[in-house]
Amino acid sequence: MSDQVKQIALRVRELREISDLTVAEVASQVGLPEEEYESYESGRVDMPISLLIKLSEFYNVDTTTILTGEAPRLSVCALTRKNMGTPIKRASHYIYKNLAYNFNHRKIEPLLVTVEPGANRDMQTNSHEGHEFDYVLQGTMRLKVGEQEMVMNEGDSAYYDSIHPHAMQAVGDKACVFLAMVIP
């Protein structure tokens, strides 16, 4: 696994140890089998964004703290300039940037997501608790939510219960860029 994945896993393990909890206790709290949770905490498997959000809520820390090791400091307004944001390496077929990484106690995770042409050809899905809102800024995207599939163009949006397996794919030879609002 990458160094970033290992660093995130280390921070999660330290949070658990500081809280004097066992792997089994945390796994139960986040709704995962103990073995699966342990594979994330050990750094052998990359944690999905949904688990990072659950852990940040459980430990009452910001997801930015888990991802970067530094706490966000802003609480009134956070400005993120064009082409900025904190990169998040979560899945090989999506390129994420957190657009509010420096705002403390966020209620949503606003992410700028890029899907390159040819990425996620097999429409590998993920799911997480909460809701998600996706707004296409550039290109064309194939979105699958549960058994429903749709093609979205620039300016189209979709809001869905993200517990249902979902996947995105760029259509054509241009990257698709969209704004994803993950709402725990």
PDB file of N, CA and C in Angstrom, residues 108-179:
ATOM      1  N   ILE A 108     -20.832  18.292   5.779  1.00  0.00           N
ATOM      2  CA  ILE A 108     -20.762  17.533   4.529  1.00  0.00           C
ATOM      3  C   ILE A 108     -19.299  17.449   4.114  1.00  0.00           C
ATOM      4  N   GLU A 109     -19.021  16.552   3.185  1.00  0.00           N
ATOM      5  CA  GLU A 109     -17.689  16.469   2.582  1.00  0.00           C
ATOM      6  C   GLU A 109     -17.831  16.894   1.125  1.00  0.00           C
ATOM      7  N   PRO A 110     -17.472  18.148   0.791  1.00  0.00           N
ATOM      8  CA  PRO A 110     -17.531  18.589  -0.606  1.00  0.00           C
ATOM      9  C   PRO A 110     -16.268  18.155  -1.354  1.00  0.00           C
ATOM     10  N   LEU A 111     -16.453  17.335  -2.362  1.00  0.00           N
ATOM     11  CA  LEU A 111     -15.320  16.761  -3.087  1.00  0.00           C
ATOM     12  C   LEU A 111     -15.406  17.107  -4.567  1.00  0.00           C
ATOM     13  N   LEU A 112     -14.285  17.503  -5.139  1.00  0.00           N
ATOM     14  CA  LEU A 112     -14.172  17.651  -6.581  1.00  0.00           C
ATOM     15  C   LEU A 112     -13.600  16.328  -7.071  1.00  0.00           C
ATOM     16  N   VAL A 113     -14.340  15.657  -7.942  1.00  0.00           N
ATOM     17  CA  VAL A 113     -13.952  14.315  -8.378  1.00  0.00           C
ATOM     18  C   VAL A 113     -13.709  14.325  -9.878  1.00  0.00           C
ATOM     19  N   THR A 114     -12.610  13.710 -10.289  1.00  0.00           N
ATOM     20  CA  THR A 114     -12.301  13.547 -11.710  1.00  0.00           C
ATOM     21  C   THR A 114     -12.246  12.063 -12.023  1.00  0.00           C
ATOM     22  N   VAL A 115     -12.931  11.681 -13.093  1.00  0.00           N
ATOM     23  CA  VAL A 115     -12.880  10.304 -13.581  1.00  0.00           C
ATOM     24  C   VAL A 115     -12.300  10.379 -14.987  1.00  0.00           C
ATOM     25  N   GLU A 116     -11.138   9.781 -15.158  1.00  0.00           N
ATOM     26  CA  GLU A 116     -10.464   9.800 -16.456  1.00  0.00           C
ATOM     27  C   GLU A 116     -11.131   8.812 -17.416  1.00  0.00           C
ATOM     28  N   PRO A 117     -11.054   9.073 -18.733  1.00  0.00           N
ATOM     29  CA  PRO A 117     -11.608   8.113 -19.694  1.00  0.00           C
ATOM     30  C   PRO A 117     -10.965   6.740 -19.509  1.00  0.00           C
ATOM     31  N   GLY A 118     -11.763   5.728 -19.551  1.00  0.00           N
ATOM     32  CA  GLY A 118     -11.267   4.361 -19.397  1.00  0.00           C
ATOM     33  C   GLY A 118     -11.181   3.888 -17.966  1.00  0.00           C
ATOM     34  N   ALA A 119     -11.267   4.804 -17.003  1.00  0.00           N
ATOM     35  CA  ALA A 119     -11.196   4.401 -15.594  1.00  0.00           C
ATOM     36  C   ALA A 119     -12.530   3.794 -15.170  1.00  0.00           C
ATOM     37  N   ASN A 120     -12.469   2.849 -14.300  1.00  0.00           N
ATOM     38  CA  ASN A 120     -13.634   2.151 -13.741  1.00  0.00           C
ATOM     39  C   ASN A 120     -14.503   1.522 -14.826  1.00  0.00           C
ATOM     40  N   ARG A 121     -13.850   0.896 -15.796  1.00  0.00           N
ATOM     41  CA  ARG A 121     -14.573   0.226 -16.891  1.00  0.00           C
ATOM     42  C   ARG A 121     -15.572  -0.807 -16.388  1.00  0.00           C
ATOM     43  N   ASP A 122     -15.209  -1.496 -15.307  1.00  0.00           N
ATOM     44  CA  ASP A 122     -16.091  -2.549 -14.793  1.00  0.00           C
ATOM     45  C   ASP A 122     -17.132  -2.009 -13.817  1.00  0.00           C
ATOM     46  N   MET A 123     -17.196  -0.682 -13.665  1.00  0.00           N
ATOM     47  CA  MET A 123     -18.178  -0.023 -12.792  1.00  0.00           C
ATOM     48  C   MET A 123     -18.140  -0.611 -11.386  1.00  0.00           C
ATOM     49  N   GLN A 124     -16.933  -0.665 -10.808  1.00  0.00           N
ATOM     50  CA  GLN A 124     -16.762  -1.125  -9.432  1.00  0.00           C
ATOM     51  C   GLN A 124     -17.513  -0.176  -8.509  1.00  0.00           C
ATOM     52  N   THR A 125     -18.426  -0.729  -7.720  1.00  0.00           N
ATOM     53  CA  THR A 125     -19.290   0.101  -6.875  1.00  0.00           C
ATOM     54  C   THR A 125     -18.717   0.250  -5.472  1.00  0.00           C
ATOM     55  N   ASN A 126     -19.236   1.249  -4.785  1.00  0.00           N
ATOM     56  CA  ASN A 126     -19.026   1.376  -3.345  1.00  0.00           C
ATOM     57  C   ASN A 126     -20.334   1.858  -2.757  1.00  0.00           C
ATOM     58  N   SER A 127     -20.447   1.767  -1.461  1.00  0.00           N
ATOM     59  CA  SER A 127     -21.636   2.266  -0.784  1.00  0.00           C
ATOM     60  C   SER A 127     -21.228   2.765   0.590  1.00  0.00           C
ATOM     61  N   HIS A 128     -22.017   3.672   1.121  1.00  0.00           N
ATOM     62  CA  HIS A 128     -21.752   4.215   2.449  1.00  0.00           C
ATOM     63  C   HIS A 128     -23.050   4.802   2.988  1.00  0.00           C
ATOM     64  N   GLU A 129     -23.111   4.932   4.279  1.00  0.00           N
ATOM     65  CA  GLU A 129     -24.300   5.511   4.894  1.00  0.00           C
ATOM     66  C   GLU A 129     -24.422   6.966   4.492  1.00  0.00           C
ATOM     67  N   GLY A 130     -25.635   7.461   4.544  1.00  0.00           N
ATOM     68  CA  GLY A 130     -25.883   8.863   4.246  1.00  0.00           C
ATOM     69  C   GLY A 130     -26.403   9.057   2.840  1.00  0.00           C
ATOM     70  N   HIS A 131     -26.238  10.261   2.358  1.00  0.00           N
ATOM     71  CA  HIS A 131     -26.695  10.630   1.026  1.00  0.00           C
ATOM     72  C   HIS A 131     -25.527  11.224   0.252  1.00  0.00           C
ATOM     73  N   GLU A 132     -25.731  11.315  -1.064  1.00  0.00           N
ATOM     74  CA  GLU A 132     -24.715  11.935  -1.908  1.00  0.00           C
ATOM     75  C   GLU A 132     -25.411  12.747  -2.983  1.00  0.00           C
ATOM     76  N   PHE A 133     -24.819  13.890  -3.305  1.00  0.00           N
ATOM     77  CA  PHE A 133     -25.287  14.758  -4.373  1.00  0.00           C
ATOM     78  C   PHE A 133     -24.132  14.941  -5.337  1.00  0.00           C
ATOM     79  N   ASP A 134     -24.347  14.621  -6.611  1.00  0.00           N
ATOM     80  CA  ASP A 134     -23.323  14.761  -7.642  1.00  0.00           C
ATOM     81  C   ASP A 134     -23.791  15.743  -8.705  1.00  0.00           C
ATOM     82  N   TYR A 135     -22.943  16.704  -9.067  1.00  0.00           N
ATOM     83  CA  TYR A 135     -23.246  17.712 -10.076  1.00  0.00           C
ATOM     84  C   TYR A 135     -22.118  17.709 -11.099  1.00  0.00           C
ATOM     85  N   VAL A 136     -22.450  17.425 -12.355  1.00  0.00           N
ATOM     86  CA  VAL A 136     -21.443  17.320 -13.409  1.00  0.00           C
ATOM     87  C   VAL A 136     -21.033  18.718 -13.865  1.00  0.00           C
ATOM     88  N   LEU A 137     -19.735  18.996 -13.755  1.00  0.00           N
ATOM     89  CA  LEU A 137     -19.181  20.280 -14.157  1.00  0.00           C
ATOM     90  C   LEU A 137     -18.617  20.240 -15.573  1.00  0.00           C
ATOM     91  N   GLN A 138     -18.061  19.087 -15.953  1.00  0.00           N
ATOM     92  CA  GLN A 138     -17.376  18.973 -17.240  1.00  0.00           C
ATOM     93  C   GLN A 138     -17.455  17.528 -17.707  1.00  0.00           C
ATOM     94  N   GLY A 139     -17.680  17.354 -18.997  1.00  0.00           N
ATOM     95  CA  GLY A 139     -17.707  16.010 -19.567  1.00  0.00           C
ATOM     96  C   GLY A 139     -19.047  15.322 -19.373  1.00  0.00           C
ATOM     97  N   THR A 140     -19.033  14.029 -19.601  1.00  0.00           N
ATOM     98  CA  THR A 140     -20.226  13.200 -19.493  1.00  0.00           C
ATOM     99  C   THR A 140     -19.918  12.025 -18.582  1.00  0.00           C
ATOM    100  N   MET A 141     -20.877  11.699 -17.722  1.00  0.00           N
ATOM    101  CA  MET A 141     -20.663  10.651 -16.735  1.00  0.00           C
ATOM    102  C   MET A 141     -21.785   9.616 -16.800  1.00  0.00           C
ATOM    103  N   ARG A 142     -21.382   8.370 -16.715  1.00  0.00           N
ATOM    104  CA  ARG A 142     -22.332   7.278 -16.531  1.00  0.00           C
ATOM    105  C   ARG A 142     -22.393   7.028 -15.027  1.00  0.00           C
ATOM    106  N   LEU A 143     -23.588   7.108 -14.479  1.00  0.00           N
ATOM    107  CA  LEU A 143     -23.795   6.893 -13.047  1.00  0.00           C
ATOM    108  C   LEU A 143     -24.696   5.691 -12.859  1.00  0.00           C
ATOM    109  N   LYS A 144     -24.263   4.790 -12.000  1.00  0.00           N
ATOM    110  CA  LYS A 144     -25.079   3.628 -11.647  1.00  0.00           C
ATOM    111  C   LYS A 144     -25.360   3.713 -10.157  1.00  0.00           C
ATOM    112  N   VAL A 145     -26.637   3.653  -9.797  1.00  0.00           N
ATOM    113  CA  VAL A 145     -27.060   3.629  -8.397  1.00  0.00           C
ATOM    114  C   VAL A 145     -28.013   2.464  -8.257  1.00  0.00           C
ATOM    115  N   GLY A 146     -27.622   1.448  -7.497  1.00  0.00           N
ATOM    116  CA  GLY A 146     -28.424   0.235  -7.419  1.00  0.00           C
ATOM    117  C   GLY A 146     -28.513  -0.381  -8.805  1.00  0.00           C
ATOM    118  N   GLU A 147     -29.717  -0.643  -9.258  1.00  0.00           N
ATOM    119  CA  GLU A 147     -29.920  -1.210 -10.598  1.00  0.00           C
ATOM    120  C   GLU A 147     -30.169  -0.139 -11.661  1.00  0.00           C
ATOM    121  N   GLN A 148     -30.257   1.102 -11.241  1.00  0.00           N
ATOM    122  CA  GLN A 148     -30.553   2.205 -12.159  1.00  0.00           C
ATOM    123  C   GLN A 148     -29.269   2.775 -12.745  1.00  0.00           C
ATOM    124  N   GLU A 149     -29.257   2.965 -14.077  1.00  0.00           N
ATOM    125  CA  GLU A 149     -28.127   3.590 -14.754  1.00  0.00           C
ATOM    126  C   GLU A 149     -28.607   4.809 -15.513  1.00  0.00           C
ATOM    127  N   MET A 150     -27.784   5.857 -15.518  1.00  0.00           N
ATOM    128  CA  MET A 150     -28.135   7.076 -16.241  1.00  0.00           C
ATOM    129  C   MET A 150     -26.877   7.717 -16.797  1.00  0.00           C
ATOM    130  N   VAL A 151     -27.039   8.491 -17.839  1.00  0.00           N
ATOM    131  CA  VAL A 151     -25.943   9.262 -18.409  1.00  0.00           C
ATOM    132  C   VAL A 151     -26.209  10.710 -18.051  1.00  0.00           C
ATOM    133  N   MET A 152     -25.195  11.343 -17.475  1.00  0.00           N
ATOM    134  CA  MET A 152     -25.323  12.732 -17.029  1.00  0.00           C
ATOM    135  C   MET A 152     -24.365  13.609 -17.819  1.00  0.00           C
ATOM    136  N   ASN A 153     -24.860  14.760 -18.247  1.00  0.00           N
ATOM    137  CA  ASN A 153     -24.060  15.730 -18.985  1.00  0.00           C
ATOM    138  C   ASN A 153     -23.781  16.943 -18.106  1.00  0.00           C
ATOM    139  N   GLU A 154     -22.956  17.854 -18.614  1.00  0.00           N
ATOM    140  CA  GLU A 154     -22.640  19.077 -17.874  1.00  0.00           C
ATOM    141  C   GLU A 154     -23.926  19.745 -17.414  1.00  0.00           C
ATOM    142  N   GLY A 155     -23.980  20.099 -16.133  1.00  0.00           N
ATOM    143  CA  GLY A 155     -25.153  20.759 -15.564  1.00  0.00           C
ATOM    144  C   GLY A 155     -26.179  19.808 -14.972  1.00  0.00           C
ATOM    145  N   ASP A 156     -26.062  18.513 -15.252  1.00  0.00           N
ATOM    146  CA  ASP A 156     -26.984  17.534 -14.665  1.00  0.00           C
ATOM    147  C   ASP A 156     -26.544  17.204 -13.246  1.00  0.00           C
ATOM    148  N   SER A 157     -27.516  16.809 -12.424  1.00  0.00           N
ATOM    149  CA  SER A 157     -27.194  16.428 -11.057  1.00  0.00           C
ATOM    150  C   SER A 157     -28.027  15.226 -10.632  1.00  0.00           C
ATOM    151  N   ALA A 158     -27.551  14.547  -9.614  1.00  0.00           N
ATOM    152  CA  ALA A 158     -28.267  13.403  -9.048  1.00  0.00           C
ATOM    153  C   ALA A 158     -28.094  13.435  -7.541  1.00  0.00           C
ATOM    154  N   TYR A 159     -29.166  13.130  -6.839  1.00  0.00           N
ATOM    155  CA  TYR A 159     -29.149  13.040  -5.376  1.00  0.00           C
ATOM    156  C   TYR A 159     -29.641  11.648  -5.036  1.00  0.00           C
ATOM    157  N   TYR A 160     -28.913  10.921  -4.188  1.00  0.00           N
ATOM    158  CA  TYR A 160     -29.311   9.543  -3.914  1.00  0.00           C
ATOM    159  C   TYR A 160     -28.880   9.098  -2.526  1.00  0.00           C
ATOM    160  N   ASP A 161     -29.547   8.041  -2.081  1.00  0.00           N
ATOM    161  CA  ASP A 161     -29.204   7.382  -0.827  1.00  0.00           C
ATOM    162  C   ASP A 161     -27.983   6.533  -1.117  1.00  0.00           C
ATOM    163  N   SER A 162     -26.851   6.911  -0.544  1.00  0.00           N
ATOM    164  CA  SER A 162     -25.580   6.281  -0.914  1.00  0.00           C
ATOM    165  C   SER A 162     -25.342   4.929  -0.243  1.00  0.00           C
ATOM    166  N   ILE A 163     -26.320   4.408   0.480  1.00  0.00           N
ATOM    167  CA  ILE A 163     -26.208   3.039   0.992  1.00  0.00           C
ATOM    168  C   ILE A 163     -26.341   2.053  -0.171  1.00  0.00           C
ATOM    169  N   HIS A 164     -26.985   2.517  -1.253  1.00  0.00           N
ATOM    170  CA  HIS A 164     -27.112   1.686  -2.450  1.00  0.00           C
ATOM    171  C   HIS A 164     -25.786   1.710  -3.213  1.00  0.00           C
ATOM    172  N   PRO A 165     -25.312   0.550  -3.662  1.00  0.00           N
ATOM    173  CA  PRO A 165     -24.047   0.520  -4.406  1.00  0.00           C
ATOM    174  C   PRO A 165     -24.103   1.476  -5.598  1.00  0.00           C
ATOM    175  N   HIS A 166     -23.045   2.264  -5.750  1.00  0.00           N
ATOM    176  CA  HIS A 166     -23.010   3.237  -6.837  1.00  0.00           C
ATOM    177  C   HIS A 166     -21.608   3.312  -7.434  1.00  0.00           C
ATOM    178  N   ALA A 167     -21.570   3.721  -8.704  1.00  0.00           N
ATOM    179  CA  ALA A 167     -20.300   3.827  -9.435  1.00  0.00           C
ATOM    180  C   ALA A 167     -20.426   4.898 -10.501  1.00  0.00           C
ATOM    181  N   MET A 168     -19.284   5.454 -10.877  1.00  0.00           N
ATOM    182  CA  MET A 168     -19.228   6.477 -11.908  1.00  0.00           C
ATOM    183  C   MET A 168     -18.187   6.106 -12.945  1.00  0.00           C
ATOM    184  N   GLN A 169     -18.417   6.564 -14.173  1.00  0.00           N
ATOM    185  CA  GLN A 169     -17.491   6.302 -15.269  1.00  0.00           C
ATOM    186  C   GLN A 169     -17.591   7.456 -16.260  1.00  0.00           C
ATOM    187  N   ALA A 170     -16.447   7.907 -16.772  1.00  0.00           N
ATOM    188  CA  ALA A 170     -16.446   8.933 -17.815  1.00  0.00           C
ATOM    189  C   ALA A 170     -16.914   8.296 -19.117  1.00  0.00           C
ATOM    190  N   VAL A 171     -17.740   9.033 -19.838  1.00  0.00           N
ATOM    191  CA  VAL A 171     -18.233   8.566 -21.134  1.00  0.00           C
ATOM    192  C   VAL A 171     -17.495   9.360 -22.218  1.00  0.00           C
ATOM    193  N   GLY A 172     -16.991   8.661 -23.216  1.00  0.00           N
ATOM    194  CA  GLY A 172     -16.276   9.329 -24.297  1.00  0.00           C
ATOM    195  C   GLY A 172     -14.795   9.431 -24.002  1.00  0.00           C
ATOM    196  N   ASP A 173     -14.140  10.376 -24.695  1.00  0.00           N
ATOM    197  CA  ASP A 173     -12.686  10.475 -24.577  1.00  0.00           C
ATOM    198  C   ASP A 173     -12.223  11.649 -23.720  1.00  0.00           C
ATOM    199  N   LYS A 174     -13.163  12.283 -23.001  1.00  0.00           N
ATOM    200  CA  LYS A 174     -12.821  13.388 -22.104  1.00  0.00           C
ATOM    201  C   LYS A 174     -13.036  12.959 -20.657  1.00  0.00           C
ATOM    202  N   ALA A 175     -12.230  13.506 -19.776  1.00  0.00           N
ATOM    203  CA  ALA A 175     -12.440  13.257 -18.349  1.00  0.00           C
ATOM    204  C   ALA A 175     -13.763  13.867 -17.919  1.00  0.00           C
ATOM    205  N   CYS A 176     -14.368  13.270 -16.936  1.00  0.00           N
ATOM    206  CA  CYS A 176     -15.575  13.822 -16.335  1.00  0.00           C
ATOM    207  C   CYS A 176     -15.182  14.412 -14.986  1.00  0.00           C
ATOM    208  N   VAL A 177     -15.582  15.652 -14.754  1.00  0.00           N
ATOM    209  CA  VAL A 177     -15.315  16.316 -13.482  1.00  0.00           C
ATOM    210  C   VAL A 177     -16.661  16.643 -12.866  1.00  0.00           C
ATOM    211  N   PHE A 178     -16.824  16.236 -11.606  1.00  0.00           N
ATOM    212  CA  PHE A 178     -18.087  16.534 -10.942  1.00  0.00           C
ATOM    213  C   PHE A 178     -17.872  16.908  -9.485  1.00  0.00           C
ATOM    214  N   LEU A 179     -18.822  17.624  -8.944  1.00  0.00           N
ATOM    215  CA  LEU A 179     -18.826  17.992  -7.544  1.00  0.00           C
ATOM    216  C   LEU A 179     -19.654  16.966  -6.809  1.00  0.00           C
TER     217      LEU A 179
END
